[in-house]
Each structure stands twice: as C-alpha cells, then as structure tokens.
mmCIF file of C-alpha atoms in Angstrom:
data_model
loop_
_atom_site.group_PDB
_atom_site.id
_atom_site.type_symbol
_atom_site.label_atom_id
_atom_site.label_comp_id
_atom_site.label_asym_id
_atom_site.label_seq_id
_atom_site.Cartn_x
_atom_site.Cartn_y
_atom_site.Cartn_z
ATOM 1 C CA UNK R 1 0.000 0.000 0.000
ATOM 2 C CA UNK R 2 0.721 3.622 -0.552
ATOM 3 C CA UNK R 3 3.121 5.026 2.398
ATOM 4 C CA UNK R 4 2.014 8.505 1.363
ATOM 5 C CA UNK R 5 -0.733 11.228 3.028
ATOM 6 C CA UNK R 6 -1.136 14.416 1.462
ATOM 7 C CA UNK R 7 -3.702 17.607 3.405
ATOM 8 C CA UNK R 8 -4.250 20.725 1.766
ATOM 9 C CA UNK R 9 -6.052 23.671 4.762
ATOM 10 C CA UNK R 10 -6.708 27.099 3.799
ATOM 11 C CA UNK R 11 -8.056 29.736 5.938
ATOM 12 C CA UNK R 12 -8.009 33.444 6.803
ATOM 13 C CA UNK R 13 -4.528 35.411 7.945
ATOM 14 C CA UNK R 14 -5.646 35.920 11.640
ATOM 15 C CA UNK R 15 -4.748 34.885 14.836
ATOM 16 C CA UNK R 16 -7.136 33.060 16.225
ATOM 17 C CA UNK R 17 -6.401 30.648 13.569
ATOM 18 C CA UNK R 18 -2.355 29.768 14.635
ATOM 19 C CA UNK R 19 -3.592 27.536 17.207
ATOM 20 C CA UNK R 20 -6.108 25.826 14.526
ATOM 21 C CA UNK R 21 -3.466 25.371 12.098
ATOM 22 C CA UNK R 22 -0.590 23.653 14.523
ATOM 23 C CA UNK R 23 -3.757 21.336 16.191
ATOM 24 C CA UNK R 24 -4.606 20.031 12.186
ATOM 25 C CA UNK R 25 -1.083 19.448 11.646
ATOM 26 C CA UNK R 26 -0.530 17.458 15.200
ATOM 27 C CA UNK R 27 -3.588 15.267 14.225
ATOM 28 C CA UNK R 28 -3.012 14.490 11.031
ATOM 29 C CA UNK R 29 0.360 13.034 11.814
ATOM 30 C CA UNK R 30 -1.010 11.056 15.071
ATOM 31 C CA UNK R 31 -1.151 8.088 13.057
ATOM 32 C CA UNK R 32 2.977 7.741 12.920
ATOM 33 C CA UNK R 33 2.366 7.890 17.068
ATOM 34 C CA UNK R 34 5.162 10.940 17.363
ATOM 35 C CA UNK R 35 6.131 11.540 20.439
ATOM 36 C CA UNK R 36 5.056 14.359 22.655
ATOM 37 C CA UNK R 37 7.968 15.829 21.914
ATOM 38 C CA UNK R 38 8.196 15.874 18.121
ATOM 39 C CA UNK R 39 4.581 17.072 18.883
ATOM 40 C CA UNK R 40 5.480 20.266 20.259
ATOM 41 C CA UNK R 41 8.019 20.492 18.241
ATOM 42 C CA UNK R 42 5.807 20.676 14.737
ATOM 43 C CA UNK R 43 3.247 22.681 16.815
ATOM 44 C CA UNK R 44 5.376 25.262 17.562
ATOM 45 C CA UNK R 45 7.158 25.117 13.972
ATOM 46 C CA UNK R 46 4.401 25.509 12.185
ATOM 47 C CA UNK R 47 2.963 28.132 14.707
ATOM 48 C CA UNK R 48 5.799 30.168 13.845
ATOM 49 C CA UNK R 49 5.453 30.067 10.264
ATOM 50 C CA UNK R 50 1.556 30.814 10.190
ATOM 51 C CA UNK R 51 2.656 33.704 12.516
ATOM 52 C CA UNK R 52 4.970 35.190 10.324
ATOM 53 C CA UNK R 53 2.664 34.974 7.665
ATOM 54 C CA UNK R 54 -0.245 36.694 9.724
ATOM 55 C CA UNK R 55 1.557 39.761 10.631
ATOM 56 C CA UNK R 56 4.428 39.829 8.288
ATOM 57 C CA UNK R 57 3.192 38.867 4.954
ATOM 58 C CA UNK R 58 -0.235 40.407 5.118
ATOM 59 C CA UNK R 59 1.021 42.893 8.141
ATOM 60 C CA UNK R 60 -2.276 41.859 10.116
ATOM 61 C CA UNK R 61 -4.432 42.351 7.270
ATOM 62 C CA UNK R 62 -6.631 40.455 4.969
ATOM 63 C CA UNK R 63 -5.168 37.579 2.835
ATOM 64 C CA UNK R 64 -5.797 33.659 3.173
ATOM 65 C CA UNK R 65 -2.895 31.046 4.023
ATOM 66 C CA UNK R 66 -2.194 27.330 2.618
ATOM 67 C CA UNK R 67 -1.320 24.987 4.678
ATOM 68 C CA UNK R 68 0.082 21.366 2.722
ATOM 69 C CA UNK R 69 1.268 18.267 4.811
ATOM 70 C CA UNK R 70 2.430 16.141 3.174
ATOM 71 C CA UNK R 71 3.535 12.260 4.884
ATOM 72 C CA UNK R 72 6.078 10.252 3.249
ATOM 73 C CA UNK R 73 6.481 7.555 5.513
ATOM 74 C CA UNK R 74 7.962 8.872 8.753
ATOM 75 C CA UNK R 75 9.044 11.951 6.967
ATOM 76 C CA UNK R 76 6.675 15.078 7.524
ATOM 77 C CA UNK R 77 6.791 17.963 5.042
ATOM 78 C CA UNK R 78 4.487 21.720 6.206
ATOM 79 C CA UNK R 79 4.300 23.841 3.370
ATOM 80 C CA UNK R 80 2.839 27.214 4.805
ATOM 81 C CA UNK R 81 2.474 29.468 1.992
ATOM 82 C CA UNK R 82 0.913 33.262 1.622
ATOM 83 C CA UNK R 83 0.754 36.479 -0.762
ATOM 84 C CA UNK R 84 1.382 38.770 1.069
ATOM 85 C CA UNK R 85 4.388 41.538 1.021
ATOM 86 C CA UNK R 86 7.275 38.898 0.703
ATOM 87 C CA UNK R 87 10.759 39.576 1.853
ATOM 88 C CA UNK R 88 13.280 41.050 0.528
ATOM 89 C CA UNK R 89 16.291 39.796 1.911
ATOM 90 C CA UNK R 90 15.749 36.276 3.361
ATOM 91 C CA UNK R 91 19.390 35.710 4.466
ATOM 92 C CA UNK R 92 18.803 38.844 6.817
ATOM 93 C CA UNK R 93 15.244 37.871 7.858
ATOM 94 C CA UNK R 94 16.581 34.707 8.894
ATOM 95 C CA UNK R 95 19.648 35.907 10.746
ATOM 96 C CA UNK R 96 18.593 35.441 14.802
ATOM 97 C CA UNK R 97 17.584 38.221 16.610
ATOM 98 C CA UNK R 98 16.330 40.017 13.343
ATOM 99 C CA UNK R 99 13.121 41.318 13.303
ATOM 100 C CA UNK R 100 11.291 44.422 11.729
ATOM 101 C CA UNK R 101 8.705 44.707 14.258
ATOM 102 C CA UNK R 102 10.743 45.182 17.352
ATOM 103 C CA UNK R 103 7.757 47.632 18.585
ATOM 104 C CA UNK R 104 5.150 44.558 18.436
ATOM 105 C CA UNK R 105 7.800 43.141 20.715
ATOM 106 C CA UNK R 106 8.647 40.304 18.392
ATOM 107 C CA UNK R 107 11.741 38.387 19.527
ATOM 108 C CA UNK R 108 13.272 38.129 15.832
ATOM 109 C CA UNK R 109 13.486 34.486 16.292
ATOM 110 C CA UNK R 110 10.643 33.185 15.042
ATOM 111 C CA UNK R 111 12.925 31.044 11.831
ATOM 112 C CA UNK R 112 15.142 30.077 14.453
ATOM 113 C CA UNK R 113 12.680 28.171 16.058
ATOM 114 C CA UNK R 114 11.747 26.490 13.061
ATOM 115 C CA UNK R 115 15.028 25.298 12.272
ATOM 116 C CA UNK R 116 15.274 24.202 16.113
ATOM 117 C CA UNK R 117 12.133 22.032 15.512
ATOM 118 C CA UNK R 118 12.085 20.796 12.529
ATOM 119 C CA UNK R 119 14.939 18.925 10.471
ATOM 120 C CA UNK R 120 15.116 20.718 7.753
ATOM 121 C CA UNK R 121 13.833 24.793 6.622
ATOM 122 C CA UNK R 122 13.512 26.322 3.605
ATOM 123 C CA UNK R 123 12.180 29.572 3.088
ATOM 124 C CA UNK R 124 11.276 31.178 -0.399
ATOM 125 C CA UNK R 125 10.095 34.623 -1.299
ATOM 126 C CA UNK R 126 9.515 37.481 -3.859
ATOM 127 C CA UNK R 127 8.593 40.686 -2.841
ATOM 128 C CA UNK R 128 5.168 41.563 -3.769
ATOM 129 C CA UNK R 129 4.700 38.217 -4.596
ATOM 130 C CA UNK R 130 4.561 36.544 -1.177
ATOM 131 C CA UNK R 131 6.342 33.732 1.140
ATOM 132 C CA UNK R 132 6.722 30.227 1.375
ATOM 133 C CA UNK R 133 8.161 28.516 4.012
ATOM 134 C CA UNK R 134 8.621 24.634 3.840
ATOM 135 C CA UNK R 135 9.472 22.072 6.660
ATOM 136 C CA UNK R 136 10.777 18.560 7.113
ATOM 137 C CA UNK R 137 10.515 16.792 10.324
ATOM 138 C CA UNK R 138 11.177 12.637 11.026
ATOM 139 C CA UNK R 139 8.163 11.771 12.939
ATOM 140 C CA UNK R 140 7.908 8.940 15.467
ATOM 141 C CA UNK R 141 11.479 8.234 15.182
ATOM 142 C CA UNK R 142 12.650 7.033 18.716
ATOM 143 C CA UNK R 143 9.769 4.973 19.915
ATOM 144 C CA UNK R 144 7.112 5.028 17.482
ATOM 145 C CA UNK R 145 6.328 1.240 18.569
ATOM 146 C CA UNK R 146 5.137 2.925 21.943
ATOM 147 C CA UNK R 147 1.447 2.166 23.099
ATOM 148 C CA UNK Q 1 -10.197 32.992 29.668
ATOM 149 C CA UNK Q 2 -7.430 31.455 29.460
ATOM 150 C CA UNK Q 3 -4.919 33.497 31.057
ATOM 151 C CA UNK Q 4 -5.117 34.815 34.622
ATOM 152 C CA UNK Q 5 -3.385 38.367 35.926
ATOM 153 C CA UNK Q 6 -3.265 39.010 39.570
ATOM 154 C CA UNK Q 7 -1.891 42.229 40.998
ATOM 155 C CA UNK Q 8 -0.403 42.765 44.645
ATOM 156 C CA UNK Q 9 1.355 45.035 45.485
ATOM 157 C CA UNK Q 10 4.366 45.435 43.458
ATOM 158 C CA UNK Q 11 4.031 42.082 42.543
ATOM 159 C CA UNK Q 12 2.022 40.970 38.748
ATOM 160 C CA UNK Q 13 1.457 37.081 38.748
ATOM 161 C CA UNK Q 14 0.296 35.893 35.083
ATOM 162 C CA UNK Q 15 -1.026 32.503 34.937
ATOM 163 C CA UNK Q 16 0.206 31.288 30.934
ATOM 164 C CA UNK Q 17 -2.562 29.710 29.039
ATOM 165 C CA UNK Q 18 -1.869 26.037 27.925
ATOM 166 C CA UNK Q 19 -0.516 27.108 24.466
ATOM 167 C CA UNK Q 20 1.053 30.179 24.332
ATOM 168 C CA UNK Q 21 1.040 32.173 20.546
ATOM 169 C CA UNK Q 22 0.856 35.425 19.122
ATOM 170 C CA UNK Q 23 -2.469 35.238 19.244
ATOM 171 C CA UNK Q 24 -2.396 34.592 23.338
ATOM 172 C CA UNK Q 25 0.477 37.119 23.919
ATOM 173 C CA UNK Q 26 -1.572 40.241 22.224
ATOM 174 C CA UNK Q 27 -4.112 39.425 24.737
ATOM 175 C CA UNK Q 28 -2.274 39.256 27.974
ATOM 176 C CA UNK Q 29 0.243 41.820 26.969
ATOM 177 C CA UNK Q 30 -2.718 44.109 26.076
ATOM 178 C CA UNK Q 31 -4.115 43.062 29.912
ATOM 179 C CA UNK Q 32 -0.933 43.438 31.944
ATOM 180 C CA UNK Q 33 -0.355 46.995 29.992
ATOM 181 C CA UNK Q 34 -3.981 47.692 31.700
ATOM 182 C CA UNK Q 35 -3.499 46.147 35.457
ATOM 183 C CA UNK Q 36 -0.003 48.023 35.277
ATOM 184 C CA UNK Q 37 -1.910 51.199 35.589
ATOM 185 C CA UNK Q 38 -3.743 50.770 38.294
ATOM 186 C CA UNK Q 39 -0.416 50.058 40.571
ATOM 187 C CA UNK Q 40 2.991 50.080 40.375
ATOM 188 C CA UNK Q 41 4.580 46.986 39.259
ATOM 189 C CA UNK Q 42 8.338 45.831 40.063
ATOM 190 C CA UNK Q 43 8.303 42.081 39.681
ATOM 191 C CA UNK Q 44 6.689 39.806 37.504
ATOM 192 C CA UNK Q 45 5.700 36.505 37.846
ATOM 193 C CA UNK Q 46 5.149 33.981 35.071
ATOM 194 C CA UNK Q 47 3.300 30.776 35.912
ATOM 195 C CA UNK Q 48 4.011 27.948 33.470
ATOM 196 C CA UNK Q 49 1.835 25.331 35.374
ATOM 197 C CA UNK Q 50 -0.709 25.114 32.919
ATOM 198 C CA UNK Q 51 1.064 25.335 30.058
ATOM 199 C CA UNK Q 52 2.608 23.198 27.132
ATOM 200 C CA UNK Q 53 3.290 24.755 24.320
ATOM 201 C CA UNK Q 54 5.285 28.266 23.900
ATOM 202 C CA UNK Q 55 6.365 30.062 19.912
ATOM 203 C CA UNK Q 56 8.930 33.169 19.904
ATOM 204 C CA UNK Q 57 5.628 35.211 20.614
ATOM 205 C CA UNK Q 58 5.723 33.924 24.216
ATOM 206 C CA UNK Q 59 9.739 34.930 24.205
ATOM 207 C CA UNK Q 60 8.559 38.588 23.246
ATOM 208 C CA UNK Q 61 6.258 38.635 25.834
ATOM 209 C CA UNK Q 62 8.907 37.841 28.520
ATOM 210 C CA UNK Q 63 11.363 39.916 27.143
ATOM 211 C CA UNK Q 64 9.394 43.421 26.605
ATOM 212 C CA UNK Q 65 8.183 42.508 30.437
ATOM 213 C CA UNK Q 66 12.154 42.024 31.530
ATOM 214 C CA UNK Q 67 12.809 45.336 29.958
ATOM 215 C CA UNK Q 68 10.307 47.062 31.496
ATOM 216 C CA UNK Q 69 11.404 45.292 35.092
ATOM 217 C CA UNK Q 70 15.072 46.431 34.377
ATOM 218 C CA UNK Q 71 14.892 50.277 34.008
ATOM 219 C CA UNK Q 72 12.899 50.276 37.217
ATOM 220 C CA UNK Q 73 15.351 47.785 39.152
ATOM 221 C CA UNK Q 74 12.306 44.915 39.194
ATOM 222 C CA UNK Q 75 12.655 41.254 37.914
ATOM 223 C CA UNK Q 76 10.826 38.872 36.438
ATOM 224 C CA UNK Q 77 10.682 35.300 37.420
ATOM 225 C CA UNK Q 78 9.503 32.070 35.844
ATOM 226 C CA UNK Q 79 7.756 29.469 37.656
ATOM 227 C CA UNK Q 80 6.884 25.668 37.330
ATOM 228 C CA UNK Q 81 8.457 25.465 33.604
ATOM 229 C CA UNK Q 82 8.544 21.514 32.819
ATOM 230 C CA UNK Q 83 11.629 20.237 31.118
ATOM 231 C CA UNK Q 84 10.135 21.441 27.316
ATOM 232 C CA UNK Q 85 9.377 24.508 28.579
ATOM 233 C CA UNK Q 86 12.677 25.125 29.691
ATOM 234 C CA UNK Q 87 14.308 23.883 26.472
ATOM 235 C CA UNK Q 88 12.299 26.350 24.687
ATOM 236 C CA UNK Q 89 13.794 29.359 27.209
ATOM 237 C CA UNK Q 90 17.471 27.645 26.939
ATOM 238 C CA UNK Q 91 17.384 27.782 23.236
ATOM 239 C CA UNK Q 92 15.904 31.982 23.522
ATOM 240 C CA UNK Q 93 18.564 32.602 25.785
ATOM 241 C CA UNK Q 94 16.135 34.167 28.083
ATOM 242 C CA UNK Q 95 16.850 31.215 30.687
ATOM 243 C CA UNK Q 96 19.827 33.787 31.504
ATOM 244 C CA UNK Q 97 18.101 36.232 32.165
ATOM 245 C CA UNK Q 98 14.828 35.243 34.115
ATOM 246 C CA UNK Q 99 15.295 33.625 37.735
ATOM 247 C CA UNK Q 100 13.153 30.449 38.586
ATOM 248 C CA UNK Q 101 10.398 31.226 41.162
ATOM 249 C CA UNK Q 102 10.932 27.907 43.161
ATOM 250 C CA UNK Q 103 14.599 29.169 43.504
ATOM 251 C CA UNK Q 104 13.436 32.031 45.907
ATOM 252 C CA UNK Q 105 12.563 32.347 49.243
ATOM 253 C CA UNK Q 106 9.043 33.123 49.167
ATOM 254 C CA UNK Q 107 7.987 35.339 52.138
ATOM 255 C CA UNK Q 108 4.602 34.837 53.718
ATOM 256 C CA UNK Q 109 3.784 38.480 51.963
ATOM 257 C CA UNK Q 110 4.503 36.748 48.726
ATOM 258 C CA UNK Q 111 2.227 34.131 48.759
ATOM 259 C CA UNK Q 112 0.627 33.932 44.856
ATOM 260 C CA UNK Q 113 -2.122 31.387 44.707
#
C-alpha cells in the first residue's frame, strides 16, 4: 500500500487561527504515534510560520494562508504558503535576533525556532509576490512502537 | 479565559494559558499593559503550570516585560516550567536572564495562589 498522506487547509490570515493550524497538523500526523515531543516540536514550527505569515506577509491584514502536509512515511513535510508583502532579503530575515517589528515586541526568532524544531527549513520569497516557508521533520522516530 | 493576571502590590502574577502564541500574547500583553496602571509593578511573575506549548511570541512577551522590570530595578521570574518549557527558554537565551520562582525564598507576603 501507498506510504504517502497528502492535506491541503486554507483559511483566513488571523490569529485566532495559529492555534487551529498547529492542532490540524498534530492530528493528522497522530497516526505515525510521534512523540510528545516531536509534537510540540511541529506545533510550535508551524505556529511560527503561520505567525509570520499573519503579521508579516499580510502585516495583520486580509489575505488567506495554505497549509500542505504532506507524509512520506515517517518523513513530515508543512508547506505554509501566503501572498502577502514577501521579503526582501531572506538571508537577513533569517539571521537570529532580526526582526522588523521590534515595537510589536517580536523576539526576531521566530525562523530560528523552526530550524530548532524541525529537520530541515527552507524559506522562499519574492517581494510583492509573497512567502513560502517549507518544513521537514522525522516523525515517530525514537519509539514510534510505543502504546 | 485562558490566562489569569493578579496584581499585589508590586508584585504581577500571570497565569500562561496552555498554548502560548501570538495570538495569546496580544491578549495578555494588552491586559498586563492595563493592570499596570492601576499600581505600580516591580516584579513579575510567570506561571508555566498550565502550560505546554510556547512560539517566539511567548519569548517577546517575557522579554518586553524584563525590559520594562530592568529600568525600574524589578525582575521577572519564571515558575513551574517543565523540562520542554525550559528547552524552549534555553534555546531563547532568556533562561539567563529570568530567575526560577521555586529558587526564591518566598515570604509569607509573597504568597501567589
């Protein structure tokens, strides 16, 4: 059989929706049985990325996010994608610490906690165009025999 | 609600929701900006007991609330984080910064829940 799973979620740019977005990713990888640890990881990874769309790509404004998921296996791809402003430099917007918003009281390390929870991050973006920002996490690695 | 704010004193306790986003640190920053008026706050309590699940958002929080501690000679303290928790504080850096409630001696004056 097939070893594959593919979800495709879009909804509005706001926040009542981050916590929405990381639950529907948890659940639709409970089948691998991650651990509550790879969990929170994706759950915070992904909250991250809607976030940055939310108020950076559409600057708290109108616009609708996609949200792909994408099993392969054990191996977890997020794909959060908007249209928003984009960014121009990515290299800088990555960098830790660096953030535009400082007056929102954003930390400015929103990608590094995706690349602290996830295996792998890639980020793409065109200004004007919008941002998409893909993840790849191993799920149920170390004890997905467990209950 | 989610969240819980309790003012004494100099003293701000905030109870953390279970997950804590962008979404969830508007809200509480937008309430402790409103209970700071109505007294003078020096120290700052963060209760992690109910919580599992912190983004950068929640490091933001705890930061602009450090800052505004500092320049008045306050502090702000972090209490019953769990082991993820913590990681998530290590990796921010803000573990450095931030003292661990259960670390002080809490005086009978002190006494938060």
């Amino acid at each position: 059989m097939d070893n594959t799973n593919e979800m495709l979620l879009e909804f509005d740019a706001m926040g009542e929706n981050e916590g929405f977005a990381r639950t529907v990713v948890a659940v639709f990888v409970s089948r691998l049985n991650p651990t509550i640890e790879e969990l929170g990881d994706i759950k915070v990874a992904v909250s991250e990325a809607v976030t940055n769309a939310i108020i950076h790509g559409y600057e708290n404004g109108a616009g609708k996010i996609r949200l792909i998921a994408r099993l392969d296996g054990q191996k977890l791809t997020v794909q959060v994608e908007d249209h928003g402003t984009g960014i121009a430099d990515v290299v800088q917007a990555m960098e830790p610490l660096f953030t535009t918003k400082p007056e929102q009281e954003r930390s400015g390390m929103g990608f590094s906690f995706m690349e602290a929870f996830t295996d792998e991050l890639k980020v793409e973006s065109k200004e004007g165009e919008g941002t998409t920002v893909t993840m790849v996490k191993m799920m149920g690695v170390r004890d997905g025999q467990d209950n | 609600m989610e969240y819980e704010l309790k003012l004494e004193s100099e003293w701000l306790w905030i109870g953390l929701p279970v997950e804590i986003d962008h979404f969830q640190t508007e809200q509480i920053r937008q309430a402790a900006k409103e209970i700071m008026q109505k007294g003078y706050v020096k120290y700052v309590v963060f209760d992690f007991s109910k919580t599992n699940l912190m983004d950068s958002s929640g490091i933001g929080l705890i930061a602009g609330r450090y800052r505004e501690m500092a320049v008045r000679g306050g502090q702000v303290y972090v209490s019953n984080v769990s082991d993820r928790m913590k990681k998530v504080l290590m990796i921010s850096g803000l573990y450095r910064i931030v003292t661990p409630w259960e670390q002080v001696v809490v005086s009978e004056s002190m006494n938060h829940k």
